[in-house]
Short mmCIF file of C-alpha atoms (C1' of nucleotides) in Angstrom, two decimals:
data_model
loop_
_atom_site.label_atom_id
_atom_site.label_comp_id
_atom_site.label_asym_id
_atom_site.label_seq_id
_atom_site.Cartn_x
_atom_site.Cartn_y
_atom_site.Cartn_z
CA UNK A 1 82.87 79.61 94.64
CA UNK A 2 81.05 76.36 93.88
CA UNK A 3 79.05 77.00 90.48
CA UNK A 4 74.89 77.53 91.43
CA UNK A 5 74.17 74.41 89.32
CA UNK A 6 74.98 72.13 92.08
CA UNK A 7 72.25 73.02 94.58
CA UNK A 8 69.02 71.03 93.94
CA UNK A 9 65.69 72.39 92.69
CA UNK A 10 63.57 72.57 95.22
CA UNK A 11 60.88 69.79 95.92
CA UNK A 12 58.50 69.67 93.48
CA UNK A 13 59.54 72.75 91.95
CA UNK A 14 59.37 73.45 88.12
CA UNK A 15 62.79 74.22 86.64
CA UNK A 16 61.61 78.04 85.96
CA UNK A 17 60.14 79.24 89.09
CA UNK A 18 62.16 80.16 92.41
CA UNK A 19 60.40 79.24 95.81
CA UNK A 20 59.63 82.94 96.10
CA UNK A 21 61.87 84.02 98.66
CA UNK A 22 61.96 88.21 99.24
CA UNK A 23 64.10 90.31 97.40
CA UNK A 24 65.28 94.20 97.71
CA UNK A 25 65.27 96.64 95.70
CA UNK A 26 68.17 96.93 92.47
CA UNK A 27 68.98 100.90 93.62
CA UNK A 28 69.65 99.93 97.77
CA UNK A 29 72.36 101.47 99.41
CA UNK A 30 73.31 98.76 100.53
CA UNK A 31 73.32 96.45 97.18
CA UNK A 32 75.58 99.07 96.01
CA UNK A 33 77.85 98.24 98.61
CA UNK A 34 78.29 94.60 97.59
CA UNK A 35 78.20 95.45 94.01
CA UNK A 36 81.41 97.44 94.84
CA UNK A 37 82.88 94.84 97.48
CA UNK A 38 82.67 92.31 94.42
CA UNK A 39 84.83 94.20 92.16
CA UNK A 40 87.38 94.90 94.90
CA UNK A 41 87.62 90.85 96.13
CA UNK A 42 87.44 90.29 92.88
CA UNK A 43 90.34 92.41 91.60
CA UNK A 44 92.27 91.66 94.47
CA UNK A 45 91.80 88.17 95.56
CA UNK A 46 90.45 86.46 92.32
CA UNK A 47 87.02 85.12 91.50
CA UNK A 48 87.64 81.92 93.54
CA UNK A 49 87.21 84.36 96.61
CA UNK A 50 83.95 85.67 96.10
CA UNK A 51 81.66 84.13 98.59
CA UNK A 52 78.97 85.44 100.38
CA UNK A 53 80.64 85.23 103.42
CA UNK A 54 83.87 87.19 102.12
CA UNK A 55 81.56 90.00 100.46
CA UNK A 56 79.77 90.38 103.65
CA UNK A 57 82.73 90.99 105.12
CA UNK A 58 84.43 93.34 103.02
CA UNK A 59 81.25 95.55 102.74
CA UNK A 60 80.66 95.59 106.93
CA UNK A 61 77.51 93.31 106.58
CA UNK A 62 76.10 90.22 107.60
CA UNK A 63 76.74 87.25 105.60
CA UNK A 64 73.03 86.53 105.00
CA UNK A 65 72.08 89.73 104.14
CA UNK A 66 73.53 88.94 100.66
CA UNK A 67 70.83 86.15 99.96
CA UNK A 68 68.22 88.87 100.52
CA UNK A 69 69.76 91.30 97.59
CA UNK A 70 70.42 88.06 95.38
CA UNK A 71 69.09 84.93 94.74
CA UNK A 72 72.66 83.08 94.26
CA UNK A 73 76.00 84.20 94.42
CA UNK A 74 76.02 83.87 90.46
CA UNK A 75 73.56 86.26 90.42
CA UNK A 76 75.97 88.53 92.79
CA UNK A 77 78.87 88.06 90.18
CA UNK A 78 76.29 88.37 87.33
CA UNK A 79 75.20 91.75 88.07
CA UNK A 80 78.55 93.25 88.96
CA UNK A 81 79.99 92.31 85.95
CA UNK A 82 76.99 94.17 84.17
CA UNK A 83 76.89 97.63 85.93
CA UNK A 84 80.84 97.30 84.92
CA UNK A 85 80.14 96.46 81.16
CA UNK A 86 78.08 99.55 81.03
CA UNK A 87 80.44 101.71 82.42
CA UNK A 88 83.32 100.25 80.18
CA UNK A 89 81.33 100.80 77.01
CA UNK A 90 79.85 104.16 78.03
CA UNK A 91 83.60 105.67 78.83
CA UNK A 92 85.23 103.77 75.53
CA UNK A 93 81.94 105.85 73.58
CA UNK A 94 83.21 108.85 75.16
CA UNK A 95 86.92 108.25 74.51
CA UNK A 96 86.41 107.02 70.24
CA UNK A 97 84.84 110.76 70.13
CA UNK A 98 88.67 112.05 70.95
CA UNK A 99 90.50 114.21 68.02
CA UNK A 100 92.92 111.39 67.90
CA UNK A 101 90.98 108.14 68.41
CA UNK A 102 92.97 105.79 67.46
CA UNK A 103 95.73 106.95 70.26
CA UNK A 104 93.09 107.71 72.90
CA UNK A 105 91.53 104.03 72.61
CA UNK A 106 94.87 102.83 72.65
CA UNK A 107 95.66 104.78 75.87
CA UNK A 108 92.47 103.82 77.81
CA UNK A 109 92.75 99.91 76.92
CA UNK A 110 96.43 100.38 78.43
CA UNK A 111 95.43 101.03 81.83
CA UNK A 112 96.35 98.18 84.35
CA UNK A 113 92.38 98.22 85.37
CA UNK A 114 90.83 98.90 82.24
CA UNK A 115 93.30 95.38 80.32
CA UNK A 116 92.75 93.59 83.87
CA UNK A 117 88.86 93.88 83.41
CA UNK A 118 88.38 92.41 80.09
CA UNK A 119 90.98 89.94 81.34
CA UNK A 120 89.47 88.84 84.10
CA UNK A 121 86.13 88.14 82.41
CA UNK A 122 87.31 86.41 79.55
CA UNK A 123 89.11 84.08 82.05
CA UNK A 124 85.85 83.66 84.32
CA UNK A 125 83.92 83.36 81.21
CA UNK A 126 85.68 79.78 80.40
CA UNK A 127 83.76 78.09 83.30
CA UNK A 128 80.35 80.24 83.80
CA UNK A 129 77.60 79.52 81.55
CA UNK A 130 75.66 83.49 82.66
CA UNK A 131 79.16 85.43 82.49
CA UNK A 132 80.15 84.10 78.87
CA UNK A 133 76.62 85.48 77.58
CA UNK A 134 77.75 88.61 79.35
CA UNK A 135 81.43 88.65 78.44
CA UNK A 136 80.59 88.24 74.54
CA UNK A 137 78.20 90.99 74.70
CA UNK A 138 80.50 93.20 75.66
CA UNK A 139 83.24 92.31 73.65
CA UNK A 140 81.29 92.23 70.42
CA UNK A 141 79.76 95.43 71.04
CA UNK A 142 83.00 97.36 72.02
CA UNK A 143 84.65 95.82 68.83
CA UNK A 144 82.27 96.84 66.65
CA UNK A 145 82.21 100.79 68.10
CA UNK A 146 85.87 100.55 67.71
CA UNK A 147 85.68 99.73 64.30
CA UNK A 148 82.94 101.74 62.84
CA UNK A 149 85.55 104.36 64.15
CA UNK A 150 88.96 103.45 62.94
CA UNK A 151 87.58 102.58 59.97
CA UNK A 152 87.46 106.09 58.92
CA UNK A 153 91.22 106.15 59.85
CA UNK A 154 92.35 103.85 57.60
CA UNK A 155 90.49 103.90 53.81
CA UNK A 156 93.58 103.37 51.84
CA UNK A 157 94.76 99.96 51.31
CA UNK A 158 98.55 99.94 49.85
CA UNK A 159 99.96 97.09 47.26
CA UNK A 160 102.78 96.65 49.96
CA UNK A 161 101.36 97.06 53.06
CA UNK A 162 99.44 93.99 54.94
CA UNK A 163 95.72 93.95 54.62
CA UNK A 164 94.53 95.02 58.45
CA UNK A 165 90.93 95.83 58.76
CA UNK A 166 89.45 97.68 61.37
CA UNK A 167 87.99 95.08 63.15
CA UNK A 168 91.80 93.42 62.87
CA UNK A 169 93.40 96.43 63.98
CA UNK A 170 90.64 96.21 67.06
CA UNK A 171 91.45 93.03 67.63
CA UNK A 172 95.16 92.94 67.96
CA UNK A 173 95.00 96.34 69.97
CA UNK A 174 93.19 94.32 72.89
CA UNK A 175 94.78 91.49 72.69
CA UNK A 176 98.34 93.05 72.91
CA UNK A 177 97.20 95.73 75.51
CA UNK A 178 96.09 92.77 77.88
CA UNK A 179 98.92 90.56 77.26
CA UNK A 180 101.08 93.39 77.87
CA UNK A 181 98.95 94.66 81.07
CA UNK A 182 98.99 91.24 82.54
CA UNK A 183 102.95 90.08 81.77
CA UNK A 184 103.60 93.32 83.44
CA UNK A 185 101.59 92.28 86.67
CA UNK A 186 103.37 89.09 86.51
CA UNK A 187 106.53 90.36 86.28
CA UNK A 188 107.46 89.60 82.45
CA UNK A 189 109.37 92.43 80.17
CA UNK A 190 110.27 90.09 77.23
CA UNK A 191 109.86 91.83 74.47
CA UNK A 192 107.64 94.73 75.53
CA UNK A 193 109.26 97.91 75.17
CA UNK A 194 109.69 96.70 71.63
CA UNK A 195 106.25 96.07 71.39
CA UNK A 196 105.53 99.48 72.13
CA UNK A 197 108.00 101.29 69.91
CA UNK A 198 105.66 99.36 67.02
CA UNK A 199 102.14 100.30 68.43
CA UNK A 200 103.80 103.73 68.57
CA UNK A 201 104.37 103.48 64.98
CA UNK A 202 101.65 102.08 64.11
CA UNK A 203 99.83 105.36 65.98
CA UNK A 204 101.75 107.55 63.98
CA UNK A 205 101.09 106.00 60.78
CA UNK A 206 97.47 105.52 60.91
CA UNK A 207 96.52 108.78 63.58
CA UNK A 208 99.23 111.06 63.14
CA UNK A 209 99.77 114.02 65.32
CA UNK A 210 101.06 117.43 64.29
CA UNK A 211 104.12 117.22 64.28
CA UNK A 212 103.22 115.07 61.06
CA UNK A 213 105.83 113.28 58.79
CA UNK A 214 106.62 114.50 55.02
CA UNK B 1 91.00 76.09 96.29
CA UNK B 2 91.99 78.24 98.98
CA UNK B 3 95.59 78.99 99.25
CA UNK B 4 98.34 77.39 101.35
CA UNK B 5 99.46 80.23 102.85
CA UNK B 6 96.33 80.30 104.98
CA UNK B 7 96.81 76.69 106.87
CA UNK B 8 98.76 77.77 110.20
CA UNK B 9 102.32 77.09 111.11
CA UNK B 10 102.83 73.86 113.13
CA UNK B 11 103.28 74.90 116.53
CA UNK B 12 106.76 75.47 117.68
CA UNK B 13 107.36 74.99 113.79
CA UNK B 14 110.30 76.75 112.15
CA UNK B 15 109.13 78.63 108.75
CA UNK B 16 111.48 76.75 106.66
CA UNK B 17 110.92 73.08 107.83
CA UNK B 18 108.07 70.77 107.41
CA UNK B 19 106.33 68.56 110.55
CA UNK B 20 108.30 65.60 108.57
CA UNK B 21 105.21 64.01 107.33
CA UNK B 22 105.97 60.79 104.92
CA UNK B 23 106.35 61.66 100.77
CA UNK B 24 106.05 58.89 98.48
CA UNK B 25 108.58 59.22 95.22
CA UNK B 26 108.47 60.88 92.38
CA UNK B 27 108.19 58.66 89.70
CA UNK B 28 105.04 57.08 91.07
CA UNK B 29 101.85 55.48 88.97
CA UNK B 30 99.67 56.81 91.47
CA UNK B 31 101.17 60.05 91.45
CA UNK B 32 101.63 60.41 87.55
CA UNK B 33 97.83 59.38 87.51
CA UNK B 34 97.30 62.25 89.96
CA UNK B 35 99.10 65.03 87.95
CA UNK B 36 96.93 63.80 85.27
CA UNK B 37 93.26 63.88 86.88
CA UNK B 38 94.59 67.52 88.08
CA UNK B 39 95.37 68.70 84.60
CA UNK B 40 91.83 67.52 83.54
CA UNK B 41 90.04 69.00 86.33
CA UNK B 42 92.15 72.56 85.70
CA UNK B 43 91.39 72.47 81.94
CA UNK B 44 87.27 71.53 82.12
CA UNK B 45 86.40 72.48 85.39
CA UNK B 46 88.72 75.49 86.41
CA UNK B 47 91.22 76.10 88.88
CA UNK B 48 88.46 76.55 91.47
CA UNK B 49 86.98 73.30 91.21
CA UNK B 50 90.72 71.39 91.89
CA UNK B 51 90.76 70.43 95.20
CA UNK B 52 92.20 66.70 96.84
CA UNK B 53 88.61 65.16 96.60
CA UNK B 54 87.77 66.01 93.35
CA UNK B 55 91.24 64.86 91.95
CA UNK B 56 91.25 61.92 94.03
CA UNK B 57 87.62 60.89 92.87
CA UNK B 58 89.19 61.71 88.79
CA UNK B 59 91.88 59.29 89.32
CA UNK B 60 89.93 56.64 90.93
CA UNK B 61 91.96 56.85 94.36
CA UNK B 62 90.78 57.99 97.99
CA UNK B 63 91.21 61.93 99.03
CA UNK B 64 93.81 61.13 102.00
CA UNK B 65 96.24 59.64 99.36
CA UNK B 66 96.73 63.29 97.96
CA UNK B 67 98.38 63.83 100.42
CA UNK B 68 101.20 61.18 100.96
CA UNK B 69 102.44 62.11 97.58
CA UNK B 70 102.20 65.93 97.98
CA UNK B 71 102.24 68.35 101.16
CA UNK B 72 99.32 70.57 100.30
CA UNK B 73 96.95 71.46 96.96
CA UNK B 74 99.24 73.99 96.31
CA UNK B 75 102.07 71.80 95.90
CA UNK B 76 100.10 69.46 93.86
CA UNK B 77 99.40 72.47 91.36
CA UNK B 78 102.65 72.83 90.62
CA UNK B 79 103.87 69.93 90.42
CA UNK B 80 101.22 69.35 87.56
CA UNK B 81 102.46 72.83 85.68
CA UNK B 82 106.03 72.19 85.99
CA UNK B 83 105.36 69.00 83.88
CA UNK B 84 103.11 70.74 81.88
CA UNK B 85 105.56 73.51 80.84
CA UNK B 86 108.44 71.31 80.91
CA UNK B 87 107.02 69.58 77.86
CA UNK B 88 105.70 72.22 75.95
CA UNK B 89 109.13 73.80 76.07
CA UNK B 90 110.72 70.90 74.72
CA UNK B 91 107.73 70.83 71.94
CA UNK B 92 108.90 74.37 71.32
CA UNK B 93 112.40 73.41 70.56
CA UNK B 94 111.30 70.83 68.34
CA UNK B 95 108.71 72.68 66.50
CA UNK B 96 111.47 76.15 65.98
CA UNK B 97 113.57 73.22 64.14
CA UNK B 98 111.25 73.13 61.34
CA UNK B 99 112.08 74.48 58.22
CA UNK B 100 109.84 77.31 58.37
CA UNK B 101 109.78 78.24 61.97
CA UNK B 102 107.60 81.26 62.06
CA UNK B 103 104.70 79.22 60.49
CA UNK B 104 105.61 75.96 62.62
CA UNK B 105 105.26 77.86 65.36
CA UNK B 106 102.31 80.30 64.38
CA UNK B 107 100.73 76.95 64.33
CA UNK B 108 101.69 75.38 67.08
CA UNK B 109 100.47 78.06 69.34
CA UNK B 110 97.63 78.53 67.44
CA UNK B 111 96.16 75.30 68.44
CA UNK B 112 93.02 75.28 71.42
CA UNK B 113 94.95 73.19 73.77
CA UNK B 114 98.70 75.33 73.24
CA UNK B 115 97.05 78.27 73.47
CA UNK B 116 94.40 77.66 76.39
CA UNK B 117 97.68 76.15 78.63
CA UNK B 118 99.60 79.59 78.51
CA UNK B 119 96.14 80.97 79.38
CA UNK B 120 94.98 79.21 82.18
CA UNK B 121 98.09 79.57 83.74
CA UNK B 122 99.12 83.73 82.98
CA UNK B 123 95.26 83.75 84.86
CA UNK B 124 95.91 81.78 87.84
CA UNK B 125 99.41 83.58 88.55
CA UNK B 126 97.27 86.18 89.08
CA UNK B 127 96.67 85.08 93.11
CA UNK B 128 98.99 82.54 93.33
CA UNK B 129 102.46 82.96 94.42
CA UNK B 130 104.01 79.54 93.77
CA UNK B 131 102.64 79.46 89.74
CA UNK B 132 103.67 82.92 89.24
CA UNK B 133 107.57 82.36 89.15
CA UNK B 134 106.60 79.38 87.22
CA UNK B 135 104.90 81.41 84.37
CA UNK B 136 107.54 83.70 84.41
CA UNK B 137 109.87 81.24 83.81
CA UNK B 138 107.81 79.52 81.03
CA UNK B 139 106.93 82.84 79.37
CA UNK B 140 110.67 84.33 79.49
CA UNK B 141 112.00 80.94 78.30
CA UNK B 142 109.73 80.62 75.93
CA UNK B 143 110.05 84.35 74.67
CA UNK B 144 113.89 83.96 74.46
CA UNK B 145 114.12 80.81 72.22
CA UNK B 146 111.18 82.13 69.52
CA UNK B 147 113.26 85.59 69.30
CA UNK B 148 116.60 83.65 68.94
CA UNK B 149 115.04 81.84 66.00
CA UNK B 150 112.74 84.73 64.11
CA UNK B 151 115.83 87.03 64.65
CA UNK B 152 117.01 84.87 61.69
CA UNK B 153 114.25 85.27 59.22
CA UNK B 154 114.25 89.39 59.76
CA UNK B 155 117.43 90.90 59.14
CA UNK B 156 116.50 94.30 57.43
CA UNK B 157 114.32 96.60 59.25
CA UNK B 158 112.84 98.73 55.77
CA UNK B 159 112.40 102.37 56.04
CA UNK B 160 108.67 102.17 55.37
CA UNK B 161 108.28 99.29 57.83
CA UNK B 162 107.16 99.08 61.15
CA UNK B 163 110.15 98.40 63.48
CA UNK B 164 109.51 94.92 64.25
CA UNK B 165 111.79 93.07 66.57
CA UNK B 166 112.35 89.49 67.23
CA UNK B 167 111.26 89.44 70.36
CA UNK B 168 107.97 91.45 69.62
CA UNK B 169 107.16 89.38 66.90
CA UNK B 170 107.11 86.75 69.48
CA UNK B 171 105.19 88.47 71.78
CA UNK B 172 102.57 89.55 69.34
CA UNK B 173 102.09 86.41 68.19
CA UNK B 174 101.31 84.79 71.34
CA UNK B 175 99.29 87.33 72.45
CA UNK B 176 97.19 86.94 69.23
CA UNK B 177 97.31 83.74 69.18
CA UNK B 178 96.01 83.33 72.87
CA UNK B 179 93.26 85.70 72.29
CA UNK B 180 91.87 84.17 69.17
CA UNK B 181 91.78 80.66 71.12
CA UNK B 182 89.78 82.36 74.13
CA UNK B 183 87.48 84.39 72.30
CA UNK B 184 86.90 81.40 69.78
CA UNK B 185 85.97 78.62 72.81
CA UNK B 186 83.80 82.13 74.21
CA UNK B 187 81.34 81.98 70.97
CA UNK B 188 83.25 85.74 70.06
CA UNK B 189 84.20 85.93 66.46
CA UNK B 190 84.59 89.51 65.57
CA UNK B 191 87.20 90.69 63.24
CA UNK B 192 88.80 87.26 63.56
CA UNK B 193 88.58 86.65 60.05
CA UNK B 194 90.88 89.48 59.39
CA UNK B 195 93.42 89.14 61.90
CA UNK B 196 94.27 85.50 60.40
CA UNK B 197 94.39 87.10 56.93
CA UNK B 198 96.31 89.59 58.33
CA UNK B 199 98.90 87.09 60.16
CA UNK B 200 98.72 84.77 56.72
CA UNK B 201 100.36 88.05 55.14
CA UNK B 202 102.85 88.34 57.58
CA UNK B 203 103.83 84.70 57.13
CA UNK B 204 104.39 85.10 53.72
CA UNK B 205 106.19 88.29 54.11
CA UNK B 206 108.65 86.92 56.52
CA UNK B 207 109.11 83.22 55.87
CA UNK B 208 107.44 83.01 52.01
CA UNK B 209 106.93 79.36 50.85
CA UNK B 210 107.77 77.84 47.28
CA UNK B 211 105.51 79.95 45.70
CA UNK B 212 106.89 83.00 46.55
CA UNK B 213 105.98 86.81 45.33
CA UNK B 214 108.55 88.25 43.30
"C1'" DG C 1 65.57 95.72 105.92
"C1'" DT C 2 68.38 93.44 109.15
"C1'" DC C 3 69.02 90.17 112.67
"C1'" DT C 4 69.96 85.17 114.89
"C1'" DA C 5 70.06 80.47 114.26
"C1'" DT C 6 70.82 76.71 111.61
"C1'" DA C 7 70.95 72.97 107.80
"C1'" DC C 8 74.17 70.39 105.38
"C1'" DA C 9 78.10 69.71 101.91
"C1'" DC C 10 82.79 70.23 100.99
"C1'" DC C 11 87.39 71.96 102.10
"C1'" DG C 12 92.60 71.06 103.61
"C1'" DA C 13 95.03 68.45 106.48
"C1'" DT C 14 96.49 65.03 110.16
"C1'" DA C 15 96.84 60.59 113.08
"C1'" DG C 16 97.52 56.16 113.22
"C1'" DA C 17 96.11 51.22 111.94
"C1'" DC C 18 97.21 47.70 108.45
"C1'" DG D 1 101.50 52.41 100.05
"C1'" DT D 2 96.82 52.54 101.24
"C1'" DC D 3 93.29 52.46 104.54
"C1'" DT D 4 89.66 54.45 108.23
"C1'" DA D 5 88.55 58.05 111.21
"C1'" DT D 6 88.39 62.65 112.25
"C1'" DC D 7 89.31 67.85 113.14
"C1'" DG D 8 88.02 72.66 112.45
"C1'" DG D 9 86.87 75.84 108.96
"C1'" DT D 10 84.30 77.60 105.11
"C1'" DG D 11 80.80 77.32 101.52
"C1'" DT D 12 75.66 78.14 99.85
"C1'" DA D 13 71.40 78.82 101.29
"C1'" DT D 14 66.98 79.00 104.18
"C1'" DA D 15 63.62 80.01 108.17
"C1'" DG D 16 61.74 83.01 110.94
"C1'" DA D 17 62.02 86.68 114.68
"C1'" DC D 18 62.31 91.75 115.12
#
DNA sequence: GTCTATACACCGATAGAC
DNA sequence: GTCTATCGGTGTATAGAC
């Protein structure tokens, strides 16, 4: 993937306009089907190996078919990382409405795919001017959710305990989930299953279950 | 970059053994000055953008001389993050010397360029073979010698505290640390005002300075 | 909407002269 | 050690027929 900034404006063209070339429709069939053969080369095979020629591929099309669906290939990865940003904060609504929030949201931000999403944006993010709008959206939008809901969790700061807000305890929850989620991919164990004897803790303390202490 | 593995076997060629092509040594200018143009490249451009005629066009040399000092891109790529982790290890063991470890290092890791390293590479293990063991290595090294130091400063596990360990202290931390660095460099700031007040009690509680409570 | 044909740049890698 | 020359493959993207 060569960034879109490198091909020239076209001759005499204003820095706004495009040359008009013919675009379908955003609910095809078929636009789907590259939508959803960009996550999976993406997943799989790492942003580097989205190219037109590789999503054709993987979805059964033609390679130029993709140009008539999207102006750039930016505009490919633009768009499938914003039909997944919707899904991700529709299903993390429907999970902070749980009994036991706190231990749902942990649960769903555990999963491999969920942790390898975030992941994988944050890391495309670095060098991609349209996905970093995108990725921040997202993330300050799901942090704040998560917030306005533990917050009701945890009202009672204690003289001994360490001053974790919400938005902290948000915070720390994604970053460990993802760390953990990707060392695991990787192959690294250092330290984890301790890790996870204190989130349980933590879970207990701050969203107990039933089986409730004193 | 595409990978290595894709370039065909020499015909005839064993799997183990290379056509015999000439190497130049190790402890080259020219290929010092190429390990550096390739850490450059990875940190401002991305891993995508390394390839032998952009790194050959950083250090000021021709694109064919990439590759009398290194067999393929691949090679090259490691090369430059087994220096890489080589010295931040030994930084490690310098900085755990300090008199107040868990805040030497808190810092250390905390810095943009510390913490953006460990993340550039955990994200291109992802679909690379070669860095993968390397991370692994890193990470578990790493992991080990922070957890043989903090073991020090947290003998007594309280009954009211969360059960901590060494090496999840360590793990925590980076993963914190890591995210903060990302998300700050992405424009995201969300509950990271807390998080640091929440890690500036934890540094008092486990390695307090002059002024100490109680 | 999908096809063929095609432009032009960049990629990894090699051969062999100097 | 560094050079020139070169190969086949892949990349983005466009034009225009059907």
């Amino acid at each position: 993937m060569r960034s879109a900034t490198l091909h020239p404006l076209p001759e005499g063209g204003s820095r706004v306009m495009k040359p008009a070339r013919r675009m379908g429709p955003a609910n095809s069939e078929t636009r789907m089907a590259m939508l959803d053969a960009t996550e999976r080369v993406l997943r799989d095979e790492g942003y580097a190996a989205v190219s037109s020629r590789r999503i054709a591929q993987e979805a059964g099309l033609k390679q130029q078919l993709v140009y008539y669906y999207f102006h750039t290939m930016d505009e490919l990865l633009l768009a499938t990382f914003r039909r997944r940003t919707e899904r991700a904060l529709a299903r993390l609504r429907t999970t902070l409405e749980s009994d036991h929030p706190l231990r749902a949201l942990w649960e769903m931000i555990s999963e491999q795919s969920v942790a390898g999403l975030s992941g994988e944006f944050m890391a495309l993010a670095n060098h991609h001017e349209g996905i970093r709008a995108e990725v921040t959206r997202y993330v300050e939008e799901s942090r704040a959710l998560e917030a306005q809901v533990l917050s009701r969790l945890m009202p009672k700061a204690q003289a001994g305990s360490p001053p974790l807000s919400a938005a902290a305890l948000s915070m720390a929850m994604s970053s460990i989930s993802q760390t953990l989620a990707r060392e695991t991919e990787t192959g690294i164990t250092s330290g984890h299953a301790d890790i996870r004897a204190f989130i349980a803790w933590c879970l207990e303390r701050f969203d107990p279950t039933e089986k409730s202490h004193s």
